[in-house]
mmCIF file of C-alpha atoms and ligand atoms in Angstrom:
data_model
loop_
_atom_site.group_PDB
_atom_site.id
_atom_site.type_symbol
_atom_site.label_atom_id
_atom_site.label_comp_id
_atom_site.label_asym_id
_atom_site.label_seq_id
_atom_site.Cartn_x
_atom_site.Cartn_y
_atom_site.Cartn_z
ATOM 1 C CA MET A 25 -24.866 5.416 3.693
ATOM 2 C CA ASP A 26 -28.476 6.216 4.977
ATOM 3 C CA ARG A 27 -27.978 8.258 7.991
ATOM 4 C CA VAL A 28 -25.563 9.143 10.783
ATOM 5 C CA SER A 29 -27.122 9.108 14.384
ATOM 6 C CA GLY A 30 -25.221 10.092 17.641
ATOM 7 C CA ARG A 31 -21.843 12.201 17.898
ATOM 8 C CA SER A 32 -18.192 11.711 17.039
ATOM 9 C CA GLY A 33 -16.032 11.647 19.925
ATOM 10 C CA ASP A 34 -18.893 10.282 22.256
ATOM 11 C CA ARG A 35 -20.710 7.570 20.278
ATOM 12 C CA VAL A 36 -21.834 7.041 16.379
ATOM 13 C CA ALA A 37 -23.987 4.635 14.658
ATOM 14 C CA LEU A 38 -24.088 4.523 11.056
ATOM 15 C CA HIS A 39 -27.102 3.026 9.122
ATOM 16 C CA ALA A 40 -26.002 1.745 6.060
ATOM 17 C CA ILE A 41 -27.635 -0.435 3.238
ATOM 18 C CA ILE A 42 -25.184 -3.044 2.446
ATOM 19 C CA GLY A 43 -25.616 -5.785 -0.201
ATOM 20 C CA GLY A 44 -29.375 -4.843 -0.160
ATOM 21 C CA SER A 45 -29.564 -5.473 3.739
ATOM 22 C CA HIS A 46 -29.765 -2.671 6.402
ATOM 23 C CA ARG A 47 -26.622 -2.769 8.935
ATOM 24 C CA ILE A 48 -25.680 -0.107 11.750
ATOM 25 C CA ILE A 49 -22.163 0.209 12.248
ATOM 26 C CA GLU A 50 -21.423 1.636 15.833
ATOM 27 C CA GLY A 51 -18.170 3.105 16.947
ATOM 28 C CA SER A 52 -16.782 6.195 18.927
ATOM 29 C CA HIS A 53 -15.853 8.437 16.203
ATOM 30 C CA LEU A 54 -16.650 8.867 12.517
ATOM 31 C CA LEU A 55 -13.615 10.227 10.178
ATOM 32 C CA VAL A 56 -15.115 11.710 7.188
ATOM 33 C CA ALA A 57 -12.471 11.538 4.348
ATOM 34 C CA LEU A 58 -13.717 13.113 1.341
ATOM 35 C CA GLY A 59 -10.435 13.241 -0.827
ATOM 36 C CA LYS A 60 -9.017 16.298 -2.315
ATOM 37 C CA THR A 61 -8.882 18.495 -5.240
ATOM 38 C CA PRO A 62 -5.497 19.730 -6.850
ATOM 39 C CA ASN A 63 -5.004 23.418 -6.207
ATOM 40 C CA THR A 64 -3.794 24.195 -9.829
ATOM 41 C CA ASN A 65 -6.603 26.802 -10.830
ATOM 42 C CA GLY A 66 -6.342 30.290 -11.598
ATOM 43 C CA ILE A 67 -2.249 30.091 -11.249
ATOM 44 C CA GLY A 68 -1.967 30.675 -15.166
ATOM 45 C CA LEU A 69 -0.717 27.289 -16.025
ATOM 46 C CA GLU A 70 -2.698 27.894 -19.247
ATOM 47 C CA CYS A 71 -0.246 30.837 -20.074
ATOM 48 C CA ALA A 72 2.898 28.399 -19.752
ATOM 49 C CA GLY A 73 1.128 25.740 -21.969
ATOM 50 C CA VAL A 74 0.541 23.485 -18.948
ATOM 51 C CA GLU A 75 -2.141 21.569 -19.473
ATOM 52 C CA LEU A 76 -4.545 19.941 -16.638
ATOM 53 C CA THR A 77 -6.484 16.560 -16.423
ATOM 54 C CA SER A 78 -9.928 16.573 -16.512
ATOM 55 C CA SER A 79 -9.517 16.343 -12.822
ATOM 56 C CA GLY A 80 -7.516 19.465 -12.664
ATOM 57 C CA TYR A 81 -4.222 17.460 -11.950
ATOM 58 C CA VAL A 82 -1.421 18.868 -14.174
ATOM 59 C CA SER A 83 -1.093 16.310 -17.174
ATOM 60 C CA VAL A 84 2.081 14.562 -17.210
ATOM 61 C CA ASN A 85 3.795 11.363 -18.940
ATOM 62 C CA ASP A 86 5.590 8.819 -17.532
ATOM 63 C CA ARG A 87 8.356 10.432 -17.317
ATOM 64 C CA LEU A 88 6.469 13.542 -15.324
ATOM 65 C CA GLU A 89 7.073 16.220 -18.276
ATOM 66 C CA THR A 90 3.895 18.359 -18.459
ATOM 67 C CA THR A 91 2.816 19.548 -22.003
ATOM 68 C CA ALA A 92 4.982 22.493 -22.060
ATOM 69 C CA PRO A 93 8.515 21.631 -23.037
ATOM 70 C CA ALA A 94 11.123 21.787 -20.100
ATOM 71 C CA VAL A 95 8.348 21.886 -17.498
ATOM 72 C CA TRP A 96 8.010 18.881 -14.865
ATOM 73 C CA ALA A 97 5.364 18.350 -12.506
ATOM 74 C CA MET A 98 5.946 16.077 -9.131
ATOM 75 C CA GLY A 99 3.716 14.943 -6.652
ATOM 76 C CA ASP A 100 0.164 15.601 -5.878
ATOM 77 C CA CYS A 101 -0.298 17.950 -8.298
ATOM 78 C CA ALA A 102 0.651 15.664 -11.321
ATOM 79 C CA GLY A 103 -1.785 13.187 -9.520
ATOM 80 C CA SER A 104 0.869 10.981 -8.529
ATOM 81 C CA PRO A 105 -0.376 8.498 -5.487
ATOM 82 C CA ALA A 106 -0.754 11.005 -2.562
ATOM 83 C CA PHE A 107 1.989 10.042 -0.009
ATOM 84 C CA THR A 108 5.266 11.718 0.685
ATOM 85 C CA HIS A 109 7.466 8.768 -0.272
ATOM 86 C CA MET A 110 5.969 8.979 -3.899
ATOM 87 C CA ALA A 111 6.218 12.542 -4.238
ATOM 88 C CA PHE A 112 10.257 11.970 -3.437
ATOM 89 C CA ASP A 113 10.262 9.441 -5.912
ATOM 90 C CA ASP A 114 9.133 11.863 -8.562
ATOM 91 C CA PHE A 115 11.499 14.043 -7.668
ATOM 92 C CA ARG A 116 14.037 11.432 -8.134
ATOM 93 C CA ILE A 117 12.756 10.532 -11.316
ATOM 94 C CA VAL A 118 12.524 13.961 -12.537
ATOM 95 C CA ARG A 119 15.895 14.662 -11.306
ATOM 96 C CA ASP A 120 17.410 11.343 -13.074
ATOM 97 C CA ASN A 121 15.675 12.441 -16.172
ATOM 98 C CA LEU A 122 17.492 15.901 -16.304
ATOM 99 C CA ARG A 123 20.749 14.104 -15.860
ATOM 100 C CA GLY A 124 19.873 12.247 -18.926
ATOM 101 C CA ARG A 125 19.039 8.472 -17.346
ATOM 102 C CA LYS A 126 15.662 7.166 -18.844
ATOM 103 C CA ARG A 127 12.925 7.130 -15.783
ATOM 104 C CA SER A 128 9.588 6.129 -15.646
ATOM 105 C CA THR A 129 6.729 6.208 -13.046
ATOM 106 C CA THR A 130 5.474 2.860 -15.072
ATOM 107 C CA GLY A 131 5.047 -0.110 -12.527
ATOM 108 C CA ARG A 132 6.426 1.177 -9.879
ATOM 109 C CA GLN A 133 5.800 0.174 -6.292
ATOM 110 C CA VAL A 134 3.283 2.071 -3.937
ATOM 111 C CA PRO A 135 3.747 1.020 -0.609
ATOM 112 C CA PHE A 136 1.821 2.709 2.066
ATOM 113 C CA CYS A 137 1.322 2.591 5.943
ATOM 114 C CA LEU A 138 -1.611 3.940 7.645
ATOM 115 C CA PHE A 139 -0.648 4.986 11.341
ATOM 116 C CA ILE A 140 -3.577 3.372 13.159
ATOM 117 C CA GLU A 141 -3.454 1.197 16.013
ATOM 118 C CA PRO A 142 -1.871 -0.761 15.455
ATOM 119 C CA GLU A 143 -0.554 0.165 12.289
ATOM 120 C CA LEU A 144 -1.686 -1.141 8.531
ATOM 121 C CA ALA A 145 0.738 -1.180 6.024
ATOM 122 C CA ARG A 146 0.822 -2.886 2.255
ATOM 123 C CA VAL A 147 2.352 -3.412 -1.066
ATOM 124 C CA GLY A 148 1.305 -5.075 -3.970
ATOM 125 C CA LEU A 149 -1.497 -6.895 -4.461
ATOM 126 C CA ASN A 150 -4.178 -7.998 -2.007
ATOM 127 C CA GLU A 151 -7.028 -10.371 -2.299
ATOM 128 C CA VAL A 152 -9.835 -8.092 -3.957
ATOM 129 C CA ASP A 153 -6.801 -6.832 -6.240
ATOM 130 C CA ALA A 154 -5.957 -10.455 -7.320
ATOM 131 C CA LYS A 155 -9.535 -11.501 -7.855
ATOM 132 C CA ARG A 156 -10.797 -8.458 -9.735
ATOM 133 C CA GLN A 157 -7.396 -9.068 -12.066
ATOM 134 C CA GLY A 158 -8.182 -12.612 -12.235
ATOM 135 C CA VAL A 159 -4.754 -13.376 -10.970
ATOM 136 C CA ASP A 160 -4.022 -16.866 -9.533
ATOM 137 C CA TYR A 161 -2.231 -16.690 -6.117
ATOM 138 C CA ARG A 162 -1.556 -18.628 -3.067
ATOM 139 C CA LEU A 163 -2.444 -17.038 0.597
ATOM 140 C CA THR A 164 -0.375 -17.349 3.565
ATOM 141 C CA GLU A 165 -1.652 -15.923 7.179
ATOM 142 C CA LEU A 166 0.065 -15.707 10.346
ATOM 143 C CA PRO A 167 -1.365 -14.247 13.431
ATOM 144 C CA ILE A 168 0.492 -11.093 15.031
ATOM 145 C CA SER A 169 0.161 -12.952 18.188
ATOM 146 C CA SER A 170 2.798 -16.013 16.688
ATOM 147 C CA ILE A 171 5.883 -13.631 16.808
ATOM 148 C CA LEU A 172 7.593 -14.050 19.413
ATOM 149 C CA ARG A 173 8.528 -10.447 20.239
ATOM 150 C CA THR A 174 4.728 -9.835 20.873
ATOM 151 C CA ARG A 175 5.219 -11.957 24.140
ATOM 152 C CA THR A 176 7.344 -9.288 25.289
ATOM 153 C CA THR A 177 5.572 -6.006 24.541
ATOM 154 C CA GLY A 178 2.128 -7.380 24.831
ATOM 155 C CA GLU A 179 1.058 -6.115 21.285
ATOM 156 C CA THR A 180 -0.593 -9.247 19.961
ATOM 157 C CA ARG A 181 -3.609 -7.869 17.519
ATOM 158 C CA GLY A 182 -3.053 -8.262 13.950
ATOM 159 C CA LYS A 183 -1.762 -10.516 11.387
ATOM 160 C CA LEU A 184 0.576 -10.439 8.312
ATOM 161 C CA LYS A 185 -0.650 -12.098 5.174
ATOM 162 C CA ALA A 186 0.697 -12.514 1.546
ATOM 163 C CA LEU A 187 -0.427 -13.609 -1.854
ATOM 164 C CA ILE A 188 2.240 -15.798 -3.821
ATOM 165 C CA GLY A 189 2.249 -16.026 -7.656
ATOM 166 C CA GLU A 190 2.483 -19.432 -9.687
ATOM 167 C CA ASP A 191 6.185 -18.926 -9.882
ATOM 168 C CA ASP A 192 6.229 -18.412 -6.106
ATOM 169 C CA ARG A 193 7.198 -14.764 -6.355
ATOM 170 C CA ILE A 194 5.325 -12.622 -3.950
ATOM 171 C CA LEU A 195 2.280 -10.732 -5.372
ATOM 172 C CA GLY A 196 1.434 -8.641 -2.377
ATOM 173 C CA PHE A 197 1.608 -7.996 1.223
ATOM 174 C CA THR A 198 -0.358 -6.722 3.974
ATOM 175 C CA ALA A 199 0.770 -6.508 7.816
ATOM 176 C CA LEU A 200 -1.605 -5.117 10.541
ATOM 177 C CA GLY A 201 0.447 -4.900 13.593
ATOM 178 C CA PRO A 202 2.686 -3.347 15.833
ATOM 179 C CA ARG A 203 5.682 -1.435 13.641
ATOM 180 C CA ALA A 204 4.006 -3.040 10.672
ATOM 181 C CA GLY A 205 5.315 -0.444 8.395
ATOM 182 C CA GLU A 206 8.945 -1.550 8.944
ATOM 183 C CA LEU A 207 7.970 -5.024 7.725
ATOM 184 C CA LEU A 208 7.733 -4.020 4.269
ATOM 185 C CA PRO A 209 11.460 -2.981 2.803
ATOM 186 C CA PRO A 210 12.650 -6.857 2.968
ATOM 187 C CA VAL A 211 9.252 -7.882 0.987
ATOM 188 C CA GLN A 212 9.669 -4.914 -1.173
ATOM 189 C CA ILE A 213 13.366 -6.222 -2.152
ATOM 190 C CA ALA A 214 12.050 -9.247 -3.140
ATOM 191 C CA MET A 215 8.886 -8.123 -5.162
ATOM 192 C CA ARG A 216 11.212 -5.659 -6.601
ATOM 193 C CA THR A 217 14.074 -7.955 -7.772
ATOM 194 C CA GLY A 218 11.604 -11.023 -8.573
ATOM 195 C CA LEU A 219 13.446 -12.979 -6.017
ATOM 196 C CA SER A 220 10.982 -15.988 -4.950
ATOM 197 C CA TYR A 221 9.417 -16.153 -1.087
ATOM 198 C CA HIS A 222 12.196 -18.652 -0.236
ATOM 199 C CA ALA A 223 14.437 -15.750 -0.044
ATOM 200 C CA ILE A 224 12.604 -14.416 2.887
ATOM 201 C CA GLU A 225 11.723 -17.693 4.183
ATOM 202 C CA GLU A 226 15.451 -19.326 4.417
ATOM 203 C CA LEU A 227 17.079 -15.460 6.098
ATOM 204 C CA ILE A 228 18.234 -15.921 9.365
ATOM 205 C CA VAL A 229 16.554 -13.279 10.960
ATOM 206 C CA ALA A 230 17.502 -11.862 14.553
ATOM 207 C CA HIS A 231 15.425 -13.009 17.657
ATOM 208 C CA PRO A 232 13.456 -11.562 19.116
ATOM 209 C CA THR A 233 12.143 -8.909 16.332
ATOM 210 C CA TYR A 234 9.217 -8.281 14.493
ATOM 211 C CA ALA A 235 10.767 -9.119 11.260
ATOM 212 C CA GLU A 236 11.085 -12.726 12.277
ATOM 213 C CA GLY A 237 7.243 -13.090 11.907
ATOM 214 C CA LEU A 238 8.169 -12.819 7.760
ATOM 215 C CA VAL A 239 10.134 -15.694 8.031
ATOM 216 C CA SER A 240 7.269 -17.704 9.785
ATOM 217 C CA LEU A 241 4.776 -16.183 7.137
ATOM 218 C CA PHE A 242 6.988 -17.496 4.589
ATOM 219 C CA SER A 243 7.542 -20.578 5.826
ATOM 220 C CA ASN A 244 3.629 -21.509 5.682
ATOM 221 C CA ILE A 245 2.970 -21.632 2.172
ATOM 222 C CA LYS A 246 0.244 -24.223 0.981
ATOM 223 C CA PRO A 247 1.258 -26.566 -1.715
ATOM 224 C CA PRO A 248 0.521 -24.921 -5.131
ATOM 225 C CA LEU A 249 -2.674 -27.048 -5.921
ATOM 226 C CA GLU A 250 -4.640 -25.599 -2.849
ATOM 227 C CA ARG A 251 -4.911 -21.995 -4.383
ATOM 228 C CA HIS A 252 -7.227 -19.230 -3.356
ATOM 229 C CA GLY A 253 -7.424 -17.610 -6.702
ATOM 230 C CA THR A 254 -9.523 -17.325 -9.337
ATOM 231 C CA ILE A 255 -9.230 -20.804 -11.058
ATOM 232 C CA ASN A 256 -10.546 -22.942 -7.722
ATOM 233 C CA ALA A 257 -12.352 -19.902 -5.780
HETATM 234 C C1 FAD B 320 -3.669 15.104 6.874
HETATM 235 C C2 FAD B 320 -2.821 14.507 6.083
HETATM 236 C C3 FAD B 320 -1.977 13.460 6.856
HETATM 237 C C4 FAD B 320 -0.623 12.783 5.333
HETATM 238 N N1 FAD B 320 -0.419 11.737 6.061
HETATM 239 C C5 FAD B 320 0.587 11.091 5.355
HETATM 240 C C6 FAD B 320 1.443 10.182 5.411
HETATM 241 O O1 FAD B 320 1.140 9.692 6.950
HETATM 242 N N2 FAD B 320 2.358 9.568 4.945
HETATM 243 C C7 FAD B 320 2.145 10.042 3.708
HETATM 244 O O2 FAD B 320 3.185 9.362 2.794
HETATM 245 N N3 FAD B 320 1.590 10.963 2.975
HETATM 246 C C8 FAD B 320 0.909 11.673 3.859
HETATM 247 N N4 FAD B 320 -0.174 12.412 3.387
HETATM 248 C C9 FAD B 320 0.050 12.685 2.010
HETATM 249 C C10 FAD B 320 1.391 13.638 1.772
HETATM 250 O O3 FAD B 320 1.469 14.731 2.832
HETATM 251 C C11 FAD B 320 1.438 14.463 0.371
HETATM 252 O O4 FAD B 320 0.965 13.531 -0.399
HETATM 253 C C12 FAD B 320 2.747 14.894 0.127
HETATM 254 O O5 FAD B 320 2.934 16.176 0.701
HETATM 255 C C13 FAD B 320 2.589 15.721 -1.460
HETATM 256 O O6 FAD B 320 4.184 16.340 -1.793
HETATM 257 P P1 FAD B 320 3.714 17.291 -2.645
HETATM 258 O O7 FAD B 320 5.042 17.960 -2.541
HETATM 259 O O8 FAD B 320 3.175 17.129 -4.037
HETATM 260 O O9 FAD B 320 2.733 18.485 -2.296
HETATM 261 P P2 FAD B 320 2.606 19.296 -0.703
HETATM 262 O O10 FAD B 320 3.419 18.430 0.183
HETATM 263 O O11 FAD B 320 1.174 19.948 -0.697
HETATM 264 O O12 FAD B 320 3.547 20.915 -1.103
HETATM 265 C C14 FAD B 320 3.134 21.514 -2.091
HETATM 266 C C15 FAD B 320 3.502 22.851 -1.626
HETATM 267 O O13 FAD B 320 3.422 23.865 -2.339
HETATM 268 C C16 FAD B 320 2.460 24.774 -2.172
HETATM 269 N N5 FAD B 320 1.893 25.656 -3.125
HETATM 270 C C17 FAD B 320 0.386 25.629 -3.584
HETATM 271 N N6 FAD B 320 -0.155 26.032 -4.496
HETATM 272 C C18 FAD B 320 0.604 27.224 -4.814
HETATM 273 C C19 FAD B 320 0.974 28.022 -5.255
HETATM 274 N N7 FAD B 320 -0.129 28.578 -6.319
HETATM 275 N N8 FAD B 320 2.199 28.946 -5.238
HETATM 276 C C20 FAD B 320 3.101 28.717 -4.695
HETATM 277 N N9 FAD B 320 3.133 27.556 -3.606
HETATM 278 C C21 FAD B 320 1.929 26.736 -3.568
HETATM 279 C C22 FAD B 320 1.755 24.292 -0.702
HETATM 280 O O14 FAD B 320 2.013 25.587 -0.156
HETATM 281 C C23 FAD B 320 3.071 23.553 -0.537
HETATM 282 O O15 FAD B 320 3.770 23.730 0.443
HETATM 283 C C24 FAD B 320 -1.026 13.469 4.341
HETATM 284 C C25 FAD B 320 -1.916 14.358 4.128
HETATM 285 C C26 FAD B 320 -2.638 14.811 4.672
HETATM 286 C C27 FAD B 320 -3.189 16.164 4.104
#
């Protein structure tokens, strides 16, 4: 970013150098999100033998055990993805481990929803992630306006998007649209249990609901040879 002109709440222009060329991005508001730092300094954790990471988070292993015996850390302070639902899952992991189970944070899903207008929700890989990781995928997309429910509500902005792997499993799902966050759980269950996308494609979903869009989205998968991923990209 080069400079900002105007006044947030009225009219702002962001002057930036993107890809070597000067661009001006205009809007009404400017939200500056600088991140958070853990509040772990000066509370005597070192006296208890609880070590911190170089970023100041409580250092934990995949069972959320700290470096001190019988001391556990959960949520934001433990450096978990900074969402309420992840802090809650940390609690469940610690609770279950205290009960003698062997639960870990490794490989767990991190769904999220941004409550903008319309909502933006995602779980798993998006295209940028897949390309960066060299994962082959097929892409399916559906404009929100294709979901018949939107004819009754008039909320037609947005789209659904999913990445499908070689084995027909769902690698990632993104929804931008009304109640987008509510569309995540059926896809999450399919991803978590290793179901193919056909499991959702073949569901009978009540009409007219937003979830009908999932059936349309997964009925629209291109044949395996028409990939968008790294091999033919
Ligand atoms: C503006 C904002 C919006 C957000 N929106 C969302 C959202 O829409 N969805 C979502 O999933 N997540 C959201 N988050 C993130 C979410 O709030 C956190 O990830 C979540 O609260 C983490 O839970 P936690 O229990 O780890 O920490 P916290 O909820 O922060 O709880 C930590 C508690 O410890 C207390 N505490 C701190 N230091 C001490 C001390 N020395 N001694 C005693 N007590 C102490 C604090 O006062 C606090 O009560 C948002 C965060 C912010 C800041």
